[in-house]
Amino acid sequence: MATLQLPNRDARLAYLALQYHLARPGSELDPETKRPLEHGLAEVARALEPQLERAMATIELSDYQRQRLVSAIAGAVNELKTYPLLGGQTTVPRFHAALRRLFPEVTEEPEEAPQLAAHLVTLRRRLESAARSASAQGKSPGPGRRPWWRFWERGRG
């Protein structure tokens, strides 16, 4: 489990991405068993929501939850990019309701949505970077074959 400290804006953006993810049918089902996930992103959303008014929010994410949050952020970025093109509408009602509540300035001025998307991309990069550094601390690079598609790493090691 990794503990993340998020400034208010990042916490609200992460919550917005969580709402996007949770609005998708089947998003919280185990792909193999088709049963609800024990520790999915709904758990993270419940932990984050009461902290949205604070200057700093703290959440704990498993590696699986972090991967799912990164995926949710990617979907939310796409939704925010199309928001001004669709005249201030989204294809996900739950996302739209959360956007209106968390960022009322965007609903008044839809052209602000791409700026939020840029902040979300920055948050996504931070999450990915934190995961890489955590895995680098936990594992020592040992001998092994690199995947064939990672051709840029062939000469290293």
Short mmCIF file of N, CA and C in Angstrom, two decimals:
data_model
loop_
_atom_site.label_atom_id
_atom_site.label_comp_id
_atom_site.label_asym_id
_atom_site.label_seq_id
_atom_site.Cartn_x
_atom_site.Cartn_y
_atom_site.Cartn_z
N MET A 1 0.84 -1.18 0.00
CA MET A 1 0.00 0.00 0.00
C MET A 1 0.89 1.25 0.00
N ALA A 2 0.54 2.15 -0.85
CA ALA A 2 1.26 3.42 -0.93
C ALA A 2 0.35 4.53 -0.42
N THR A 3 0.91 5.41 0.38
CA THR A 3 0.15 6.54 0.90
C THR A 3 0.43 7.75 0.01
N LEU A 4 -0.65 8.37 -0.45
CA LEU A 4 -0.53 9.56 -1.30
C LEU A 4 -1.08 10.77 -0.58
N GLN A 5 -0.34 11.85 -0.64
CA GLN A 5 -0.82 13.12 -0.12
C GLN A 5 -1.13 13.99 -1.33
N LEU A 6 -2.37 14.43 -1.41
CA LEU A 6 -2.81 15.20 -2.57
C LEU A 6 -3.25 16.59 -2.14
N PRO A 7 -2.71 17.64 -2.77
CA PRO A 7 -3.24 18.98 -2.53
C PRO A 7 -4.71 19.03 -2.95
N ASN A 8 -5.43 20.02 -2.49
CA ASN A 8 -6.88 20.09 -2.71
C ASN A 8 -7.27 19.93 -4.17
N ARG A 9 -6.63 20.65 -5.06
CA ARG A 9 -7.00 20.57 -6.48
C ARG A 9 -6.78 19.16 -7.03
N ASP A 10 -5.65 18.55 -6.67
CA ASP A 10 -5.38 17.19 -7.12
C ASP A 10 -6.37 16.20 -6.53
N ALA A 11 -6.75 16.41 -5.28
CA ALA A 11 -7.73 15.52 -4.64
C ALA A 11 -9.07 15.62 -5.36
N ARG A 12 -9.48 16.83 -5.70
CA ARG A 12 -10.75 17.00 -6.42
C ARG A 12 -10.67 16.39 -7.82
N LEU A 13 -9.53 16.54 -8.48
CA LEU A 13 -9.36 15.94 -9.81
C LEU A 13 -9.36 14.41 -9.73
N ALA A 14 -8.69 13.87 -8.72
CA ALA A 14 -8.68 12.41 -8.54
C ALA A 14 -10.09 11.91 -8.27
N TYR A 15 -10.84 12.65 -7.45
CA TYR A 15 -12.22 12.25 -7.16
C TYR A 15 -13.08 12.31 -8.42
N LEU A 16 -12.85 13.31 -9.25
CA LEU A 16 -13.56 13.42 -10.52
C LEU A 16 -13.27 12.20 -11.40
N ALA A 17 -12.01 11.80 -11.46
CA ALA A 17 -11.63 10.61 -12.24
C ALA A 17 -12.27 9.36 -11.65
N LEU A 18 -12.33 9.29 -10.33
CA LEU A 18 -12.98 8.15 -9.67
C LEU A 18 -14.46 8.09 -10.04
N GLN A 19 -15.11 9.24 -10.10
CA GLN A 19 -16.53 9.26 -10.47
C GLN A 19 -16.72 8.80 -11.91
N TYR A 20 -15.79 9.17 -12.78
CA TYR A 20 -15.85 8.70 -14.16
C TYR A 20 -15.74 7.18 -14.19
N HIS A 21 -14.77 6.65 -13.47
CA HIS A 21 -14.56 5.20 -13.44
C HIS A 21 -15.78 4.47 -12.88
N LEU A 22 -16.30 4.96 -11.77
CA LEU A 22 -17.41 4.27 -11.10
C LEU A 22 -18.70 4.34 -11.89
N ALA A 23 -18.82 5.28 -12.81
CA ALA A 23 -20.04 5.41 -13.62
C ALA A 23 -20.09 4.38 -14.74
N ARG A 24 -18.97 3.77 -15.03
CA ARG A 24 -18.94 2.77 -16.11
C ARG A 24 -19.50 1.44 -15.60
N PRO A 25 -20.41 0.84 -16.33
CA PRO A 25 -20.97 -0.45 -15.89
C PRO A 25 -19.88 -1.52 -15.80
N GLY A 26 -19.88 -2.24 -14.70
CA GLY A 26 -18.93 -3.32 -14.52
C GLY A 26 -17.54 -2.90 -14.10
N SER A 27 -17.34 -1.63 -13.83
CA SER A 27 -16.00 -1.15 -13.50
C SER A 27 -15.47 -1.72 -12.19
N GLU A 28 -16.35 -2.11 -11.31
CA GLU A 28 -15.93 -2.63 -10.01
C GLU A 28 -16.14 -4.13 -9.89
N LEU A 29 -16.16 -4.82 -11.03
CA LEU A 29 -16.30 -6.27 -11.02
C LEU A 29 -14.96 -6.92 -11.33
N ASP A 30 -14.69 -8.01 -10.64
CA ASP A 30 -13.49 -8.79 -10.93
C ASP A 30 -13.64 -9.39 -12.32
N PRO A 31 -12.67 -9.19 -13.21
CA PRO A 31 -12.81 -9.68 -14.59
C PRO A 31 -12.92 -11.21 -14.68
N GLU A 32 -12.36 -11.92 -13.72
CA GLU A 32 -12.39 -13.38 -13.78
C GLU A 32 -13.65 -13.96 -13.14
N THR A 33 -13.98 -13.48 -11.93
CA THR A 33 -15.11 -14.07 -11.20
C THR A 33 -16.42 -13.35 -11.45
N LYS A 34 -16.36 -12.15 -11.99
CA LYS A 34 -17.55 -11.30 -12.23
C LYS A 34 -18.26 -10.92 -10.93
N ARG A 35 -17.54 -10.99 -9.83
CA ARG A 35 -18.07 -10.58 -8.53
C ARG A 35 -17.50 -9.20 -8.19
N PRO A 36 -18.18 -8.45 -7.33
CA PRO A 36 -17.66 -7.14 -6.94
C PRO A 36 -16.26 -7.25 -6.32
N LEU A 37 -15.41 -6.30 -6.67
CA LEU A 37 -14.05 -6.27 -6.14
C LEU A 37 -14.09 -5.96 -4.65
N GLU A 38 -13.22 -6.61 -3.92
CA GLU A 38 -13.15 -6.37 -2.48
C GLU A 38 -12.52 -5.01 -2.19
N HIS A 39 -11.45 -4.69 -2.92
CA HIS A 39 -10.74 -3.43 -2.69
C HIS A 39 -10.57 -2.71 -4.02
N GLY A 40 -11.64 -2.13 -4.51
CA GLY A 40 -11.60 -1.42 -5.78
C GLY A 40 -11.53 0.08 -5.55
N LEU A 41 -11.88 0.83 -6.58
CA LEU A 41 -11.80 2.29 -6.49
C LEU A 41 -12.98 2.90 -5.74
N ALA A 42 -14.07 2.16 -5.56
CA ALA A 42 -15.18 2.67 -4.75
C ALA A 42 -14.70 2.93 -3.33
N GLU A 43 -13.85 2.05 -2.84
CA GLU A 43 -13.27 2.20 -1.51
C GLU A 43 -12.42 3.48 -1.43
N VAL A 44 -11.66 3.76 -2.47
CA VAL A 44 -10.82 4.96 -2.51
C VAL A 44 -11.70 6.21 -2.56
N ALA A 45 -12.77 6.16 -3.36
CA ALA A 45 -13.68 7.31 -3.46
C ALA A 45 -14.33 7.61 -2.11
N ARG A 46 -14.74 6.56 -1.40
CA ARG A 46 -15.34 6.75 -0.07
C ARG A 46 -14.34 7.38 0.91
N ALA A 47 -13.08 7.01 0.80
CA ALA A 47 -12.06 7.58 1.68
C ALA A 47 -11.71 9.01 1.30
N LEU A 48 -11.78 9.33 0.03
CA LEU A 48 -11.37 10.65 -0.45
C LEU A 48 -12.47 11.70 -0.30
N GLU A 49 -13.71 11.32 -0.48
CA GLU A 49 -14.80 12.30 -0.49
C GLU A 49 -14.85 13.19 0.76
N PRO A 50 -14.75 12.66 1.98
CA PRO A 50 -14.81 13.56 3.14
C PRO A 50 -13.63 14.51 3.26
N GLN A 51 -12.58 14.28 2.49
CA GLN A 51 -11.38 15.11 2.57
C GLN A 51 -11.31 16.19 1.49
N LEU A 52 -12.33 16.29 0.66
CA LEU A 52 -12.27 17.19 -0.50
C LEU A 52 -12.20 18.67 -0.13
N GLU A 53 -12.62 19.03 1.05
CA GLU A 53 -12.57 20.44 1.46
C GLU A 53 -11.26 20.79 2.16
N ARG A 54 -10.46 19.80 2.46
CA ARG A 54 -9.19 20.04 3.16
C ARG A 54 -8.12 20.55 2.20
N ALA A 55 -7.11 21.18 2.77
CA ALA A 55 -5.99 21.66 1.95
C ALA A 55 -5.17 20.49 1.42
N MET A 56 -5.10 19.40 2.19
CA MET A 56 -4.33 18.23 1.80
C MET A 56 -5.15 16.99 2.13
N ALA A 57 -5.26 16.10 1.16
CA ALA A 57 -5.99 14.84 1.37
C ALA A 57 -4.98 13.70 1.34
N THR A 58 -5.26 12.67 2.13
CA THR A 58 -4.39 11.51 2.21
C THR A 58 -5.18 10.26 1.87
N ILE A 59 -4.67 9.50 0.92
CA ILE A 59 -5.32 8.23 0.57
C ILE A 59 -4.26 7.14 0.49
N GLU A 60 -4.71 5.91 0.69
CA GLU A 60 -3.83 4.76 0.55
C GLU A 60 -4.30 3.95 -0.64
N LEU A 61 -3.35 3.59 -1.48
CA LEU A 61 -3.67 2.83 -2.69
C LEU A 61 -2.82 1.57 -2.77
N SER A 62 -3.46 0.48 -3.10
CA SER A 62 -2.71 -0.72 -3.45
C SER A 62 -2.19 -0.52 -4.87
N ASP A 63 -1.32 -1.38 -5.31
CA ASP A 63 -0.80 -1.26 -6.67
C ASP A 63 -1.93 -1.40 -7.68
N TYR A 64 -2.85 -2.32 -7.42
CA TYR A 64 -3.99 -2.51 -8.32
C TYR A 64 -4.85 -1.25 -8.37
N GLN A 65 -5.14 -0.66 -7.21
CA GLN A 65 -5.94 0.56 -7.18
C GLN A 65 -5.24 1.71 -7.89
N ARG A 66 -3.92 1.79 -7.74
CA ARG A 66 -3.18 2.84 -8.42
C ARG A 66 -3.28 2.68 -9.93
N GLN A 67 -3.14 1.44 -10.40
CA GLN A 67 -3.26 1.18 -11.84
C GLN A 67 -4.65 1.55 -12.34
N ARG A 68 -5.67 1.21 -11.58
CA ARG A 68 -7.04 1.53 -11.98
C ARG A 68 -7.28 3.04 -11.94
N LEU A 69 -6.69 3.73 -10.96
CA LEU A 69 -6.83 5.19 -10.90
C LEU A 69 -6.16 5.84 -12.10
N VAL A 70 -5.00 5.35 -12.50
CA VAL A 70 -4.32 5.88 -13.69
C VAL A 70 -5.22 5.70 -14.91
N SER A 71 -5.86 4.55 -15.01
CA SER A 71 -6.79 4.29 -16.12
C SER A 71 -8.00 5.23 -16.06
N ALA A 72 -8.52 5.44 -14.85
CA ALA A 72 -9.66 6.34 -14.67
C ALA A 72 -9.29 7.77 -15.05
N ILE A 73 -8.08 8.17 -14.70
CA ILE A 73 -7.61 9.51 -15.05
C ILE A 73 -7.55 9.67 -16.56
N ALA A 74 -7.08 8.65 -17.26
CA ALA A 74 -7.02 8.72 -18.73
C ALA A 74 -8.42 8.92 -19.31
N GLY A 75 -9.40 8.22 -18.78
CA GLY A 75 -10.78 8.39 -19.26
C GLY A 75 -11.32 9.77 -18.96
N ALA A 76 -11.03 10.27 -17.75
CA ALA A 76 -11.51 11.60 -17.37
C ALA A 76 -10.85 12.68 -18.22
N VAL A 77 -9.58 12.49 -18.57
CA VAL A 77 -8.89 13.44 -19.45
C VAL A 77 -9.61 13.52 -20.79
N ASN A 78 -9.94 12.38 -21.36
CA ASN A 78 -10.66 12.37 -22.64
C ASN A 78 -12.01 13.07 -22.51
N GLU A 79 -12.70 12.83 -21.42
CA GLU A 79 -14.01 13.46 -21.21
C GLU A 79 -13.86 14.98 -21.09
N LEU A 80 -12.83 15.43 -20.38
CA LEU A 80 -12.61 16.87 -20.23
C LEU A 80 -12.20 17.53 -21.54
N LYS A 81 -11.45 16.82 -22.36
CA LYS A 81 -11.04 17.38 -23.65
C LYS A 81 -12.25 17.61 -24.56
N THR A 82 -13.23 16.73 -24.49
CA THR A 82 -14.40 16.87 -25.36
C THR A 82 -15.48 17.76 -24.77
N TYR A 83 -15.35 18.10 -23.51
CA TYR A 83 -16.38 18.89 -22.82
C TYR A 83 -16.73 20.19 -23.56
N PRO A 84 -15.75 21.02 -23.94
CA PRO A 84 -16.12 22.24 -24.67
C PRO A 84 -16.67 21.96 -26.06
N LEU A 85 -16.22 20.88 -26.69
CA LEU A 85 -16.69 20.55 -28.03
C LEU A 85 -18.15 20.12 -28.02
N LEU A 86 -18.58 19.54 -26.90
CA LEU A 86 -19.97 19.09 -26.78
C LEU A 86 -20.86 20.14 -26.14
N GLY A 87 -20.38 21.36 -26.09
CA GLY A 87 -21.19 22.45 -25.56
C GLY A 87 -21.43 22.35 -24.06
N GLY A 88 -20.43 21.90 -23.32
CA GLY A 88 -20.56 21.81 -21.88
C GLY A 88 -21.33 20.58 -21.42
N GLN A 89 -21.33 19.54 -22.21
CA GLN A 89 -22.00 18.29 -21.86
C GLN A 89 -20.97 17.17 -21.82
N THR A 90 -21.31 16.10 -21.11
CA THR A 90 -20.46 14.92 -21.10
C THR A 90 -21.32 13.71 -21.45
N THR A 91 -20.65 12.62 -21.73
CA THR A 91 -21.38 11.39 -22.05
C THR A 91 -21.66 10.57 -20.80
N VAL A 92 -21.14 11.02 -19.65
CA VAL A 92 -21.30 10.29 -18.39
C VAL A 92 -22.00 11.21 -17.38
N PRO A 93 -23.29 10.97 -17.11
CA PRO A 93 -24.03 11.86 -16.21
C PRO A 93 -23.41 12.02 -14.82
N ARG A 94 -22.92 10.94 -14.24
CA ARG A 94 -22.33 11.01 -12.90
C ARG A 94 -21.07 11.89 -12.92
N PHE A 95 -20.31 11.80 -13.98
CA PHE A 95 -19.12 12.63 -14.15
C PHE A 95 -19.52 14.10 -14.25
N HIS A 96 -20.56 14.38 -15.01
CA HIS A 96 -21.01 15.76 -15.19
C HIS A 96 -21.47 16.35 -13.87
N ALA A 97 -22.19 15.58 -13.08
CA ALA A 97 -22.66 16.06 -11.77
C ALA A 97 -21.47 16.36 -10.86
N ALA A 98 -20.47 15.49 -10.86
CA ALA A 98 -19.28 15.71 -10.04
C ALA A 98 -18.50 16.92 -10.54
N LEU A 99 -18.40 17.09 -11.84
CA LEU A 99 -17.70 18.24 -12.41
C LEU A 99 -18.37 19.54 -12.00
N ARG A 100 -19.69 19.58 -12.07
CA ARG A 100 -20.42 20.79 -11.66
C ARG A 100 -20.19 21.10 -10.19
N ARG A 101 -20.16 20.06 -9.36
CA ARG A 101 -20.00 20.27 -7.91
C ARG A 101 -18.57 20.66 -7.55
N LEU A 102 -17.58 20.01 -8.15
CA LEU A 102 -16.18 20.23 -7.77
C LEU A 102 -15.54 21.42 -8.46
N PHE A 103 -15.95 21.68 -9.69
CA PHE A 103 -15.36 22.77 -10.47
C PHE A 103 -16.47 23.59 -11.13
N PRO A 104 -17.21 24.37 -10.34
CA PRO A 104 -18.33 25.13 -10.92
C PRO A 104 -17.88 26.13 -11.99
N GLU A 105 -16.64 26.59 -11.91
CA GLU A 105 -16.14 27.54 -12.91
C GLU A 105 -16.10 26.92 -14.30
N VAL A 106 -15.92 25.61 -14.38
CA VAL A 106 -15.86 24.93 -15.68
C VAL A 106 -17.26 24.83 -16.29
N THR A 107 -18.27 24.65 -15.46
CA THR A 107 -19.62 24.56 -16.02
C THR A 107 -20.07 25.93 -16.53
N GLU A 108 -19.55 26.99 -15.92
CA GLU A 108 -19.88 28.34 -16.39
C GLU A 108 -19.07 28.69 -17.64
N GLU A 109 -17.85 28.21 -17.71
CA GLU A 109 -16.96 28.49 -18.84
C GLU A 109 -16.34 27.17 -19.31
N PRO A 110 -17.01 26.45 -20.22
CA PRO A 110 -16.53 25.14 -20.65
C PRO A 110 -15.12 25.13 -21.24
N GLU A 111 -14.64 26.27 -21.71
CA GLU A 111 -13.29 26.33 -22.29
C GLU A 111 -12.20 26.10 -21.26
N GLU A 112 -12.55 26.10 -19.96
CA GLU A 112 -11.58 25.85 -18.90
C GLU A 112 -11.29 24.35 -18.73
N ALA A 113 -12.14 23.50 -19.27
CA ALA A 113 -12.01 22.05 -19.07
C ALA A 113 -10.67 21.49 -19.57
N PRO A 114 -10.15 21.90 -20.72
CA PRO A 114 -8.85 21.36 -21.14
C PRO A 114 -7.71 21.68 -20.17
N GLN A 115 -7.82 22.80 -19.45
CA GLN A 115 -6.80 23.11 -18.44
C GLN A 115 -6.85 22.10 -17.30
N LEU A 116 -8.07 21.70 -16.92
CA LEU A 116 -8.20 20.65 -15.91
C LEU A 116 -7.62 19.34 -16.42
N ALA A 117 -7.83 19.07 -17.70
CA ALA A 117 -7.27 17.85 -18.30
C ALA A 117 -5.74 17.87 -18.20
N ALA A 118 -5.14 19.02 -18.42
CA ALA A 118 -3.68 19.13 -18.31
C ALA A 118 -3.22 18.85 -16.88
N HIS A 119 -3.96 19.35 -15.90
CA HIS A 119 -3.61 19.07 -14.50
C HIS A 119 -3.76 17.58 -14.19
N LEU A 120 -4.78 16.96 -14.77
CA LEU A 120 -4.98 15.52 -14.57
C LEU A 120 -3.83 14.71 -15.17
N VAL A 121 -3.34 15.12 -16.33
CA VAL A 121 -2.21 14.43 -16.95
C VAL A 121 -0.98 14.54 -16.04
N THR A 122 -0.78 15.70 -15.44
CA THR A 122 0.33 15.88 -14.50
C THR A 122 0.18 14.96 -13.30
N LEU A 123 -1.03 14.85 -12.77
CA LEU A 123 -1.30 13.95 -11.65
C LEU A 123 -1.03 12.51 -12.05
N ARG A 124 -1.45 12.13 -13.23
CA ARG A 124 -1.22 10.77 -13.72
C ARG A 124 0.28 10.47 -13.81
N ARG A 125 1.04 11.42 -14.31
CA ARG A 125 2.49 11.23 -14.40
C ARG A 125 3.13 11.08 -13.03
N ARG A 126 2.62 11.86 -12.06
CA ARG A 126 3.13 11.73 -10.69
C ARG A 126 2.85 10.35 -10.12
N LEU A 127 1.64 9.84 -10.36
CA LEU A 127 1.29 8.50 -9.88
C LEU A 127 2.17 7.44 -10.53
N GLU A 128 2.39 7.57 -11.82
CA GLU A 128 3.25 6.60 -12.52
C GLU A 128 4.69 6.69 -12.04
N SER A 129 5.17 7.90 -11.82
CA SER A 129 6.54 8.09 -11.35
C SER A 129 6.71 7.53 -9.94
N ALA A 130 5.73 7.75 -9.08
CA ALA A 130 5.79 7.22 -7.72
C ALA A 130 5.82 5.70 -7.74
N ALA A 131 5.07 5.11 -8.64
CA ALA A 131 5.05 3.64 -8.74
C ALA A 131 6.40 3.12 -9.23
N ARG A 132 7.00 3.81 -10.20
CA ARG A 132 8.30 3.37 -10.70
C ARG A 132 9.37 3.46 -9.61
N SER A 133 9.36 4.55 -8.85
CA SER A 133 10.38 4.69 -7.81
C SER A 133 10.15 3.70 -6.68
N ALA A 134 8.89 3.39 -6.37
CA ALA A 134 8.60 2.40 -5.34
C ALA A 134 9.05 1.01 -5.78
N SER A 135 8.83 0.69 -7.04
CA SER A 135 9.26 -0.63 -7.51
C SER A 135 10.78 -0.70 -7.62
N ALA A 136 11.42 0.41 -7.92
CA ALA A 136 12.88 0.42 -8.01
C ALA A 136 13.50 0.23 -6.63
N GLN A 137 12.87 0.75 -5.59
CA GLN A 137 13.37 0.57 -4.24
C GLN A 137 13.15 -0.85 -3.76
N GLY A 138 12.04 -1.45 -4.19
CA GLY A 138 11.69 -2.78 -3.73
C GLY A 138 12.43 -3.88 -4.44
N LYS A 139 12.89 -3.63 -5.63
CA LYS A 139 13.55 -4.66 -6.43
C LYS A 139 14.92 -4.18 -6.85
N SER A 140 15.84 -5.09 -6.84
CA SER A 140 17.14 -4.75 -7.42
C SER A 140 17.15 -5.31 -8.83
N PRO A 141 17.65 -4.56 -9.77
CA PRO A 141 17.66 -5.06 -11.13
C PRO A 141 18.56 -6.28 -11.23
N GLY A 142 17.99 -7.36 -11.62
CA GLY A 142 18.76 -8.59 -11.73
C GLY A 142 18.87 -8.99 -13.18
N PRO A 143 19.66 -10.02 -13.40
CA PRO A 143 19.76 -10.47 -14.78
C PRO A 143 18.43 -11.05 -15.22
N GLY A 144 18.12 -10.84 -16.42
CA GLY A 144 16.87 -11.35 -16.95
C GLY A 144 16.65 -10.80 -18.33
N ARG A 145 15.79 -11.42 -18.99
CA ARG A 145 15.52 -11.01 -20.35
C ARG A 145 14.46 -9.92 -20.36
N ARG A 146 14.74 -8.85 -21.05
CA ARG A 146 13.77 -7.77 -21.19
C ARG A 146 12.76 -8.15 -22.26
N PRO A 147 11.54 -7.66 -22.12
CA PRO A 147 10.56 -7.94 -23.17
C PRO A 147 11.06 -7.46 -24.53
N TRP A 148 10.74 -8.19 -25.57
CA TRP A 148 11.22 -7.88 -26.91
C TRP A 148 10.81 -6.50 -27.38
N TRP A 149 9.65 -6.03 -26.93
CA TRP A 149 9.15 -4.74 -27.42
C TRP A 149 9.82 -3.56 -26.74
N ARG A 150 10.63 -3.78 -25.70
CA ARG A 150 11.33 -2.68 -25.04
C ARG A 150 12.73 -2.55 -25.64
N PHE A 151 12.75 -2.34 -26.94
CA PHE A 151 13.99 -2.31 -27.70
C PHE A 151 14.95 -1.23 -27.23
N TRP A 152 14.45 -0.16 -26.64
CA TRP A 152 15.31 0.94 -26.22
C TRP A 152 16.14 0.56 -24.99
N GLU A 153 15.81 -0.55 -24.33
CA GLU A 153 16.56 -0.97 -23.16
C GLU A 153 17.54 -2.10 -23.46
N ARG A 154 17.65 -2.54 -24.67
CA ARG A 154 18.49 -3.69 -25.01
C ARG A 154 19.96 -3.48 -24.69
N GLY A 155 20.46 -2.29 -24.91
CA GLY A 155 21.88 -2.05 -24.70
C GLY A 155 22.25 -1.82 -23.25
N ARG A 156 21.27 -1.68 -22.37
CA ARG A 156 21.55 -1.41 -20.95
C ARG A 156 21.71 -2.70 -20.19
N GLY A 157 22.27 -2.57 -19.01
CA GLY A 157 22.27 -3.68 -18.10
C GLY A 157 23.59 -4.28 -17.96
#
